[in-house]
Amino acid sequence: MSILYTNVPPMVKPSDKKSIRDTFEEILAQSDKLEVAVGYVSVKGLQRIDELVEKYKIKDIKLACGMYSVDGLPESIKNEIIRLHEKWRGVGIGEIYVVKNMDYHGKLYNFWKDGKPFRSIVGSANLGALAPTGRTMRQYELANTIENEKENQELAEFIDDLIKKCCVSADNMDSIKVVHERIELLNAIEDVSELTESSVQSFSKKENGIVVRVPIKAPKFANRFSTDRKDYASSNINVCYGKGRKGKNGKYTRRNWFETQITVSVDITRDPDYPKDKPFFLVTDDGYMFEAHTTAQNNKQLTAYGDDRIFGRWIKGRLVAAGLLKAFDDADQDPERLGVVTEEMLEKSNMKVLELHKTNEKRLGKVYARNERNRLDKKHSTEEPLDVWTIHFSN
């Protein structure tokens, strides 16, 4: 048995001792098969183990994730699990599993060679310890290696038992709750309130059966550079990649990356229940509340009230938090168009259709006056009771 350390000052690893990360890679280099059962994983940890599996040509890999059956699986981690699971399945080397019927908190790495487990690492290190970021960079872990042949076999049998009795494959995670992570791009934004989960549920219980469903138009990834209107490469969710806003001098300037509206078809805007005239509150399923309105000709544009960028920070920020979209300050900084919202992203995140559900609730909100050009006059406003709608996505 060898004790493995972490190098976090002031607990600096002694020069004659080994670290968990270095030892993991050292043993993996001698292996042809790896089985892992940990409590938590991270996006960076998943990416790192994939790099090492590829680097050392591992022929068989199984990974069980244990602590998500009760509290749920963060969406960014779920997306990375699916991506990696599909990759490993595609090349025929392994699978990822999620414990479904209890909280498994163990941290076990079991290494094989020529059909036998020959070494294990056990201790406090979850998968994120392989690629620490943020707070985990200051998180101290301790572990030890197991060399005994009988004990390694026993640990291998434990992982096999855990997968058979307690896990679902990443192909079949519908029973695992998905948690939408907090959207950093909405932090401290004026006119956006954060709500507790119980508050969101309270509003949902007051829904009165009036529903407006709006499909979101976005390009396929392969068409993100297209100029053909039917490909939607510069649709209003991606308006910053379009022609831009024409100034008094006749020149066009790019719109801000966050500036986002949703275009609503005339069939929907004609619905007598479609919100018009006054702004209204939106309560999002992931715990935000802000004012919105419908604007432009025939009220065909749905967006945040007073600031289109709030809507973009919510929708695009949600995709960024899920690990599907890259954020940019300016579309000119994005020659590869990795900041374009695509049909595939919306499909993967269950966001192809925006659903508004009206409630019986009203809240006092800000209503701006209009100037002579019929634009919002933000210097003059009144407080009025406004309708509250809940909003979420579906496919």
Short mmCIF file of C-alpha atoms in Angstrom, two decimals:
data_model
loop_
_atom_site.label_atom_id
_atom_site.label_comp_id
_atom_site.label_asym_id
_atom_site.label_seq_id
_atom_site.Cartn_x
_atom_site.Cartn_y
_atom_site.Cartn_z
CA MET A 1 0.00 0.00 0.00
CA SER A 2 1.17 3.51 -0.84
CA ILE A 3 -0.28 6.73 0.54
CA LEU A 4 -1.12 9.30 -2.16
CA TYR A 5 -1.25 13.02 -1.47
CA THR A 6 -2.50 16.27 -2.98
CA ASN A 7 -0.29 19.31 -3.50
CA VAL A 8 -2.27 22.20 -1.95
CA PRO A 9 -0.20 24.81 -0.06
CA PRO A 10 0.48 24.98 2.81
CA MET A 11 0.07 21.17 2.71
CA VAL A 12 2.79 20.80 0.11
CA LYS A 13 3.41 17.22 -1.03
CA PRO A 14 6.75 15.87 0.28
CA SER A 15 9.23 15.41 -2.55
CA ASP A 16 9.57 11.68 -1.85
CA LYS A 17 5.80 11.06 -1.92
CA LYS A 18 3.40 10.56 -4.84
CA SER A 19 0.32 12.52 -5.82
CA ILE A 20 -3.08 11.05 -6.70
CA ARG A 21 -3.11 12.51 -10.22
CA ASP A 22 0.42 11.42 -11.13
CA THR A 23 -0.09 7.93 -9.72
CA PHE A 24 -3.40 7.53 -11.55
CA GLU A 25 -1.69 8.26 -14.87
CA GLU A 26 1.35 6.14 -14.00
CA ILE A 27 -0.80 3.05 -13.28
CA LEU A 28 -3.09 3.70 -16.26
CA ALA A 29 -0.04 3.65 -18.54
CA GLN A 30 0.50 0.02 -17.45
CA SER A 31 -3.15 -0.97 -17.92
CA ASP A 32 -5.42 -2.11 -20.74
CA LYS A 33 -8.69 -1.80 -18.79
CA LEU A 34 -10.06 0.67 -16.23
CA GLU A 35 -13.16 0.56 -14.03
CA VAL A 36 -14.18 3.58 -11.97
CA ALA A 37 -16.94 4.08 -9.39
CA VAL A 38 -17.05 7.57 -7.87
CA GLY A 39 -19.63 9.78 -6.21
CA TYR A 40 -19.26 12.91 -8.32
CA VAL A 41 -17.79 13.76 -11.69
CA SER A 42 -17.05 17.10 -13.37
CA VAL A 43 -16.98 18.19 -17.00
CA LYS A 44 -13.20 18.75 -16.82
CA GLY A 45 -12.71 15.42 -15.04
CA LEU A 46 -14.66 13.58 -17.73
CA GLN A 47 -12.66 15.29 -20.45
CA ARG A 48 -9.37 14.47 -18.70
CA ILE A 49 -10.14 10.77 -18.28
CA ASP A 50 -11.12 10.65 -21.95
CA GLU A 51 -7.75 12.18 -22.91
CA LEU A 52 -5.87 9.63 -20.81
CA VAL A 53 -7.92 6.67 -22.07
CA GLU A 54 -7.05 7.75 -25.60
CA LYS A 55 -3.40 8.48 -24.77
CA TYR A 56 -2.76 5.05 -23.26
CA LYS A 57 -5.00 3.15 -25.71
CA ILE A 58 -7.24 1.65 -23.01
CA LYS A 59 -9.33 -1.14 -24.55
CA ASP A 60 -12.05 -1.34 -21.90
CA ILE A 61 -13.47 1.42 -19.68
CA LYS A 62 -16.45 1.51 -17.30
CA LEU A 63 -17.39 4.55 -15.25
CA ALA A 64 -20.15 4.65 -12.61
CA CYS A 65 -21.36 8.00 -11.21
CA GLY A 66 -22.99 7.59 -7.81
CA MET A 67 -24.41 10.76 -6.23
CA TYR A 68 -27.11 11.99 -8.62
CA SER A 69 -30.20 9.87 -7.94
CA VAL A 70 -31.66 12.22 -5.30
CA ASP A 71 -30.40 15.74 -6.03
CA GLY A 72 -30.22 15.29 -9.79
CA LEU A 73 -27.59 15.58 -12.51
CA PRO A 74 -26.30 19.03 -13.54
CA GLU A 75 -27.14 19.59 -17.20
CA SER A 76 -23.56 20.34 -18.29
CA ILE A 77 -22.37 17.08 -16.71
CA LYS A 78 -25.26 15.13 -18.26
CA ASN A 79 -24.37 16.46 -21.72
CA GLU A 80 -20.70 15.56 -21.26
CA ILE A 81 -21.60 12.08 -19.97
CA ILE A 82 -23.76 11.47 -23.05
CA ARG A 83 -21.05 12.76 -25.40
CA LEU A 84 -18.38 10.57 -23.83
CA HIS A 85 -20.64 7.54 -23.51
CA GLU A 86 -21.53 7.75 -27.20
CA LYS A 87 -17.87 8.16 -28.12
CA TRP A 88 -16.74 5.13 -26.09
CA ARG A 89 -19.65 3.03 -27.32
CA GLY A 90 -18.92 4.12 -30.88
CA VAL A 91 -15.34 2.83 -30.77
CA GLY A 92 -16.34 -0.20 -28.73
CA ILE A 93 -14.32 0.41 -25.57
CA GLY A 94 -16.85 1.10 -22.83
CA GLU A 95 -19.80 2.78 -21.18
CA ILE A 96 -20.84 5.24 -18.49
CA TYR A 97 -23.43 4.43 -15.82
CA VAL A 98 -25.40 6.43 -13.25
CA VAL A 99 -26.55 5.00 -9.91
CA LYS A 100 -30.36 5.24 -9.85
CA ASN A 101 -31.59 3.85 -6.52
CA MET A 102 -29.32 5.19 -3.76
CA ASP A 103 -26.47 7.61 -3.09
CA TYR A 104 -23.14 5.88 -3.71
CA HIS A 105 -20.32 7.98 -2.22
CA GLY A 106 -17.29 5.73 -2.75
CA LYS A 107 -14.22 6.72 -4.80
CA LEU A 108 -12.66 3.68 -6.41
CA TYR A 109 -10.35 3.26 -9.42
CA ASN A 110 -9.65 -0.34 -10.45
CA PHE A 111 -6.86 -1.02 -12.98
CA TRP A 112 -6.59 -4.20 -15.10
CA LYS A 113 -3.99 -5.89 -17.26
CA ASP A 114 -4.32 -9.12 -19.27
CA GLY A 115 -7.72 -10.00 -17.81
CA LYS A 116 -6.89 -9.36 -14.13
CA PRO A 117 -7.21 -6.36 -11.78
CA PHE A 118 -3.69 -5.64 -10.51
CA ARG A 119 -3.95 -2.29 -8.71
CA SER A 120 -6.59 0.03 -7.24
CA ILE A 121 -6.76 3.55 -5.86
CA VAL A 122 -9.25 4.21 -3.05
CA GLY A 123 -9.73 7.35 -0.97
CA SER A 124 -11.52 10.70 -1.10
CA ALA A 125 -10.83 11.70 -4.72
CA ASN A 126 -13.81 12.09 -7.04
CA LEU A 127 -13.22 12.29 -10.80
CA GLY A 128 -12.80 16.07 -10.65
CA ALA A 129 -9.51 15.53 -8.80
CA LEU A 130 -7.96 14.52 -12.13
CA ALA A 131 -8.55 18.04 -13.49
CA PRO A 132 -9.33 20.42 -10.62
CA THR A 133 -10.87 23.81 -11.41
CA GLY A 134 -12.28 26.64 -9.33
CA ARG A 135 -12.85 25.62 -5.70
CA THR A 136 -11.54 22.09 -6.26
CA MET A 137 -8.07 23.53 -6.90
CA ARG A 138 -7.92 24.17 -3.14
CA GLN A 139 -9.60 20.88 -2.21
CA TYR A 140 -7.29 18.43 -0.51
CA GLU A 141 -7.74 14.73 -1.27
CA LEU A 142 -6.03 11.70 0.24
CA ALA A 143 -5.91 8.15 -1.10
CA ASN A 144 -3.97 4.92 -1.07
CA THR A 145 -3.15 2.17 -3.54
CA ILE A 146 -4.15 -1.47 -3.18
CA GLU A 147 -1.63 -4.02 -4.46
CA ASN A 148 -3.05 -7.21 -2.92
CA GLU A 149 -4.38 -9.52 -5.67
CA LYS A 150 -7.33 -10.80 -3.64
CA GLU A 151 -8.41 -7.32 -2.55
CA ASN A 152 -8.20 -5.96 -6.10
CA GLN A 153 -10.40 -8.82 -7.29
CA GLU A 154 -12.86 -8.09 -4.49
CA LEU A 155 -13.03 -4.42 -5.51
CA ALA A 156 -13.55 -5.41 -9.16
CA GLU A 157 -16.46 -7.64 -8.11
CA PHE A 158 -17.90 -4.75 -6.08
CA ILE A 159 -17.94 -2.44 -9.12
CA ASP A 160 -19.53 -5.17 -11.22
CA ASP A 161 -22.20 -5.69 -8.54
CA LEU A 162 -22.83 -1.93 -8.25
CA ILE A 163 -23.38 -1.57 -12.00
CA LYS A 164 -25.67 -4.62 -12.23
CA LYS A 165 -27.83 -3.84 -9.19
CA CYS A 166 -27.88 -0.06 -8.96
CA CYS A 167 -27.08 1.62 -12.27
CA VAL A 168 -28.66 2.71 -15.52
CA SER A 169 -26.63 3.16 -18.66
CA ALA A 170 -26.12 6.70 -19.97
CA ASP A 171 -28.39 5.58 -22.84
CA ASN A 172 -31.28 5.44 -20.41
CA MET A 173 -31.07 8.35 -17.94
CA ASP A 174 -34.68 9.53 -18.25
CA SER A 175 -35.34 8.59 -14.61
CA ILE A 176 -32.50 10.85 -13.40
CA LYS A 177 -33.61 14.42 -12.66
CA VAL A 178 -31.75 17.11 -14.61
CA VAL A 179 -30.65 20.21 -12.69
CA HIS A 180 -30.32 23.49 -14.59
CA GLU A 181 -27.21 25.19 -13.27
CA ARG A 182 -27.27 28.84 -12.22
CA ILE A 183 -26.63 31.11 -15.18
CA GLU A 184 -23.50 33.15 -14.49
CA LEU A 185 -24.36 35.50 -17.36
CA LEU A 186 -27.41 36.66 -15.36
CA ASN A 187 -25.51 37.37 -12.15
CA ALA A 188 -26.27 40.85 -10.75
CA ILE A 189 -28.23 41.93 -13.85
CA GLU A 190 -30.66 44.74 -13.05
CA ASP A 191 -34.38 43.89 -13.29
CA VAL A 192 -33.75 40.14 -12.96
CA SER A 193 -34.85 38.49 -9.70
CA GLU A 194 -33.70 35.08 -8.51
CA LEU A 195 -36.39 32.80 -7.07
CA THR A 196 -36.25 29.76 -4.84
CA GLU A 197 -37.40 26.40 -6.17
CA SER A 198 -40.45 26.55 -3.90
CA SER A 199 -41.40 29.97 -5.33
CA VAL A 200 -41.20 28.62 -8.89
CA GLN A 201 -43.39 25.68 -7.88
CA SER A 202 -45.87 28.05 -6.24
CA PHE A 203 -46.29 30.01 -9.48
CA SER A 204 -46.61 26.77 -11.47
CA LYS A 205 -49.50 25.67 -9.27
CA LYS A 206 -51.37 28.85 -10.25
CA GLU A 207 -51.25 28.14 -14.00
CA ASN A 208 -54.77 28.49 -15.43
CA GLY A 209 -54.55 26.32 -18.55
CA ILE A 210 -53.77 29.09 -21.07
CA VAL A 211 -50.63 28.03 -22.97
CA VAL A 212 -48.70 29.65 -25.82
CA ARG A 213 -46.11 27.44 -27.55
CA VAL A 214 -43.51 29.09 -29.77
CA PRO A 215 -41.08 26.99 -31.87
CA ILE A 216 -37.56 28.48 -31.90
CA LYS A 217 -36.00 28.90 -35.33
CA ALA A 218 -32.29 28.10 -35.46
CA PRO A 219 -29.88 26.73 -38.09
CA LYS A 220 -28.36 23.31 -38.21
CA PHE A 221 -24.70 23.40 -37.19
CA ALA A 222 -23.61 22.69 -40.77
CA ASN A 223 -25.63 25.72 -41.98
CA ARG A 224 -24.41 28.25 -39.41
CA PHE A 225 -22.61 30.29 -42.14
CA SER A 226 -25.54 30.17 -44.56
CA THR A 227 -27.06 33.36 -46.00
CA ASP A 228 -30.20 31.55 -47.16
CA ARG A 229 -33.14 32.80 -45.05
CA LYS A 230 -34.68 29.35 -44.78
CA ASP A 231 -31.57 28.13 -42.91
CA TYR A 232 -32.17 30.65 -40.07
CA ALA A 233 -28.42 31.31 -39.56
CA SER A 234 -29.22 34.91 -38.57
CA SER A 235 -32.70 34.37 -37.14
CA ASN A 236 -33.62 36.55 -34.20
CA ILE A 237 -32.08 34.20 -31.66
CA ASN A 238 -28.84 34.70 -33.62
CA VAL A 239 -29.52 38.27 -34.76
CA CYS A 240 -25.97 39.40 -33.92
CA TYR A 241 -24.72 37.32 -36.88
CA GLY A 242 -27.02 39.12 -39.30
CA LYS A 243 -26.58 42.36 -41.23
CA GLY A 244 -26.71 44.55 -38.16
CA ARG A 245 -28.48 47.74 -37.22
CA LYS A 246 -28.47 50.56 -39.80
CA GLY A 247 -27.32 53.90 -38.45
CA LYS A 248 -28.17 57.45 -39.58
CA ASN A 249 -25.00 57.44 -41.71
CA GLY A 250 -26.30 54.41 -43.64
CA LYS A 251 -23.70 52.08 -42.17
CA TYR A 252 -24.54 48.84 -40.38
CA THR A 253 -23.17 47.95 -36.93
CA ARG A 254 -23.23 44.49 -35.37
CA ARG A 255 -25.84 43.87 -32.71
CA ASN A 256 -24.65 42.72 -29.30
CA TRP A 257 -24.17 38.95 -28.92
CA PHE A 258 -26.74 38.88 -26.11
CA GLU A 259 -29.41 40.78 -28.04
CA THR A 260 -32.09 38.17 -28.54
CA GLN A 261 -35.72 38.05 -29.56
CA ILE A 262 -38.00 35.16 -30.45
CA THR A 263 -40.02 35.55 -33.66
CA VAL A 264 -43.62 34.36 -33.27
CA SER A 265 -45.69 33.23 -36.25
CA VAL A 266 -48.87 35.08 -37.18
CA ASP A 267 -50.98 32.00 -36.39
CA ILE A 268 -49.85 32.29 -32.77
CA THR A 269 -50.08 36.09 -32.49
CA ARG A 270 -53.73 35.92 -33.63
CA ASP A 271 -54.58 33.74 -30.65
CA PRO A 272 -56.78 35.86 -28.32
CA ASP A 273 -54.74 34.60 -25.34
CA TYR A 274 -51.43 35.75 -26.83
CA PRO A 275 -50.01 38.53 -24.58
CA LYS A 276 -50.16 42.01 -26.16
CA ASP A 277 -50.28 45.68 -25.24
CA LYS A 278 -48.88 45.48 -21.72
CA PRO A 279 -45.64 43.97 -20.46
CA PHE A 280 -45.90 40.89 -18.25
CA PHE A 281 -43.71 38.93 -15.86
CA LEU A 282 -41.97 35.69 -16.83
CA VAL A 283 -41.09 33.13 -14.16
CA THR A 284 -38.55 30.71 -15.60
CA ASP A 285 -38.34 27.05 -14.66
CA ASP A 286 -34.73 27.56 -13.53
CA GLY A 287 -35.57 30.26 -11.01
CA TYR A 288 -35.49 33.73 -12.57
CA MET A 289 -38.17 36.40 -12.93
CA PHE A 290 -38.12 39.42 -15.24
CA GLU A 291 -40.51 41.52 -17.29
CA ALA A 292 -41.12 40.70 -20.97
CA HIS A 293 -43.32 42.01 -23.75
CA THR A 294 -44.32 41.38 -27.34
CA THR A 295 -43.34 44.07 -29.78
CA ALA A 296 -42.83 45.03 -33.47
CA GLN A 297 -45.45 44.65 -36.21
CA ASN A 298 -48.34 42.41 -35.10
CA ASN A 299 -46.52 41.84 -31.80
CA LYS A 300 -44.41 39.20 -33.53
CA GLN A 301 -41.29 39.64 -31.38
CA LEU A 302 -41.13 38.17 -27.88
CA THR A 303 -38.34 39.51 -25.71
CA ALA A 304 -37.44 40.98 -22.32
CA TYR A 305 -39.01 44.36 -21.53
CA GLY A 306 -36.64 47.30 -21.72
CA ASP A 307 -33.54 45.24 -22.54
CA ASP A 308 -33.37 42.54 -25.24
CA ARG A 309 -30.10 41.37 -23.74
CA ILE A 310 -31.79 39.94 -20.64
CA PHE A 311 -33.63 37.42 -22.82
CA GLY A 312 -30.35 36.53 -24.52
CA ARG A 313 -28.54 36.19 -21.21
CA TRP A 314 -31.23 33.76 -20.08
CA ILE A 315 -31.58 31.61 -23.23
CA LYS A 316 -27.96 31.72 -24.39
CA GLY A 317 -26.69 31.68 -20.82
CA ARG A 318 -28.61 28.48 -20.21
CA LEU A 319 -26.91 26.84 -23.20
CA VAL A 320 -23.52 28.14 -22.03
CA ALA A 321 -24.12 26.73 -18.54
CA ALA A 322 -25.07 23.39 -20.13
CA GLY A 323 -21.71 23.32 -21.93
CA LEU A 324 -23.26 23.48 -25.41
CA LEU A 325 -22.57 27.06 -26.48
CA LYS A 326 -19.58 29.40 -26.27
CA ALA A 327 -20.21 32.98 -25.16
CA PHE A 328 -18.69 35.98 -26.95
CA ASP A 329 -18.60 39.68 -26.19
CA ASP A 330 -18.93 40.42 -29.89
CA ALA A 331 -19.86 38.27 -32.92
CA ASP A 332 -16.79 39.67 -34.71
CA GLN A 333 -14.69 37.68 -32.23
CA ASP A 334 -16.30 34.46 -33.45
CA PRO A 335 -15.00 33.58 -36.96
CA GLU A 336 -15.90 29.89 -36.45
CA ARG A 337 -19.44 30.81 -35.35
CA LEU A 338 -19.24 28.70 -32.21
CA GLY A 339 -21.59 31.21 -30.56
CA VAL A 340 -24.45 30.45 -32.96
CA VAL A 341 -27.42 28.74 -31.32
CA THR A 342 -28.10 25.67 -33.46
CA GLU A 343 -30.96 23.24 -33.91
CA GLU A 344 -28.79 20.44 -32.52
CA MET A 345 -28.12 22.38 -29.32
CA LEU A 346 -31.81 23.07 -28.81
CA GLU A 347 -32.65 19.42 -29.45
CA LYS A 348 -30.02 18.17 -27.00
CA SER A 349 -31.11 20.57 -24.25
CA ASN A 350 -34.86 20.01 -24.80
CA MET A 351 -35.31 23.65 -25.87
CA LYS A 352 -36.87 23.53 -29.35
CA VAL A 353 -40.17 25.01 -28.19
CA LEU A 354 -40.70 27.89 -25.78
CA GLU A 355 -43.83 27.38 -23.65
CA LEU A 356 -45.61 30.22 -21.85
CA HIS A 357 -48.21 29.22 -19.26
CA LYS A 358 -50.44 31.98 -17.92
CA THR A 359 -51.13 32.05 -14.17
CA ASN A 360 -53.89 33.65 -12.12
CA GLU A 361 -51.24 35.76 -10.39
CA LYS A 362 -50.45 39.46 -10.88
CA ARG A 363 -47.42 41.40 -9.69
CA LEU A 364 -46.68 45.12 -9.58
CA GLY A 365 -44.26 45.94 -12.39
CA LYS A 366 -42.72 48.83 -14.25
CA VAL A 367 -44.48 50.20 -17.35
CA TYR A 368 -42.56 52.78 -19.37
CA ALA A 369 -44.12 55.68 -21.23
CA ARG A 370 -43.68 55.90 -25.02
CA ASN A 371 -41.91 58.73 -26.82
CA GLU A 372 -42.93 60.38 -30.11
CA ARG A 373 -41.21 57.56 -32.05
CA ASN A 374 -43.25 55.00 -30.04
CA ARG A 375 -40.12 53.76 -28.29
CA LEU A 376 -39.85 53.09 -24.57
CA ASP A 377 -39.09 56.22 -22.58
CA LYS A 378 -37.07 54.84 -19.67
CA LYS A 379 -37.06 58.17 -17.86
CA HIS A 380 -40.81 57.98 -17.25
CA SER A 381 -42.58 54.93 -15.85
CA THR A 382 -45.47 53.88 -13.65
CA GLU A 383 -46.12 50.80 -11.53
CA GLU A 384 -49.04 48.66 -12.60
CA PRO A 385 -50.36 45.18 -11.82
CA LEU A 386 -49.06 42.86 -14.55
CA ASP A 387 -49.89 39.29 -15.52
CA VAL A 388 -47.46 36.55 -14.54
CA TRP A 389 -46.62 33.73 -16.95
CA THR A 390 -44.38 30.77 -16.25
CA ILE A 391 -41.98 29.82 -19.02
CA HIS A 392 -40.07 26.69 -19.86
CA PHE A 393 -38.87 24.70 -22.85
CA SER A 394 -39.82 21.41 -24.47
CA ASN A 395 -39.10 19.50 -27.66
#
